[in-house]
Amino acid sequence: MKFSSFSTTAIMLSLALPLMVYIGRQSQRPPRQETTYPLFQGIDYQRRVARTPLPQVIHQVTIDLSADGVQPFVTLPPHSADLNNTEPTEPIEPTEPIENRLVDLPRTAMLARTTGEFLAEFELQLAINTNYFYEFEEKTPWIFYPHSGDEVYVLGEAIAPAQPIPNAPALRYGLLRDNWPALCFADTNHANTNHANTNHANTNHASIEPLGTCPDQTRYGIAGRDVLVSNGNALTRFPNQQDDKPYPRTAVGVDTTGQTLWLVIVDGKQPHYSEGMLLTELALLFESLGAEAAIAL
């Protein structure tokens, strides 16, 4: 009987622990209250709350890419540290025009990280999930793949320099998909080979390429799956989605100048708190912001 009692207790505890973890995570989510405040210079946060047609909590970040100190950053390519035998301490002087220094890498697996781990590892201030990847599985909040350190393959356009220094070659390392749109960042500072002048203005420029291939001068690039806004107009059809159901969403948009970037995250799968958003709703949201183009990630 003692063994039976211990077994019953152990089973009850094993069933209760995942529920306790789930409840603990729910207690950490922000309140359903609207708020707006600056995060950093050139970066502002807004939380929006909707009650109909479904409860929604929407996180919106507006980024001025021309603001001093604002720089995009994308996960470094796999094995990028092995591309050079030594770590250079000075900018690499290009032997060919910078616009021709986008190099294709063999598609290799990367090690998964959580967004928080990525933020801490590279000492960043703001981060979101971007590209789709495989393999992926999500059965319950505690049965899923990948975990941190598991191998995954990045889908769609993915571009980052081999090393985070001026004029290091930018490397393309994602598994390209037809008509998966891309968000591309060019920085004309890196195209300037005269490094004596360090007082130039921030010249980050963002663009969205609907067909999914960034131009050669791209410094950083990521991919989404569907175009939401084109030429300032919200779309209503999304060829890469089988149906349009409320779902957690992450999306990005840019204005006509390429200097304003919007990040939008909609919480989902949380009854009575935030139950996700349709792609058509998300497209209209970006249209209302004044986005020239936007893509769902």
Coordinates of N, CA and C in Angstrom, one line a residue, residues 114-125 127:
T114 N 16.2 30.6 -27.6 CA 15.0 31.4 -27.3 C 15.3 32.9 -27.6
T115 N 14.2 33.7 -27.7 CA 14.5 35.1 -28.0 C 15.3 35.8 -26.9
G116 N 15.0 35.4 -25.6 CA 15.7 35.9 -24.5 C 17.2 35.5 -24.5
E117 N 17.5 34.3 -24.9 CA 18.9 33.9 -25.0 C 19.6 34.7 -26.1
F118 N 18.9 34.9 -27.2 CA 19.5 35.7 -28.3 C 19.8 37.1 -27.9
L119 N 18.9 37.7 -27.2 CA 19.0 39.0 -26.7 C 20.2 39.2 -25.7
A120 N 20.4 38.2 -24.8 CA 21.5 38.2 -23.9 C 22.8 37.9 -24.5
E121 N 22.8 36.9 -25.4 CA 24.1 36.5 -26.0 C 24.8 37.6 -26.8
F122 N 24.0 38.4 -27.5 CA 24.5 39.4 -28.4 C 24.4 40.8 -27.8
E123 N 24.0 40.9 -26.5 CA 23.9 42.1 -25.7 C 23.1 43.2 -26.5
L124 N 21.8 42.8 -26.9 CA 20.9 43.6 -27.6 C 19.9 44.3 -26.7
Q125 N 19.1 45.2 -27.2 CA 18.1 45.8 -26.4 C 16.7 45.4 -26.8
A127 N 14.4 42.4 -29.3 CA 14.5 41.3 -30.2 C 13.1 40.7 -30.4

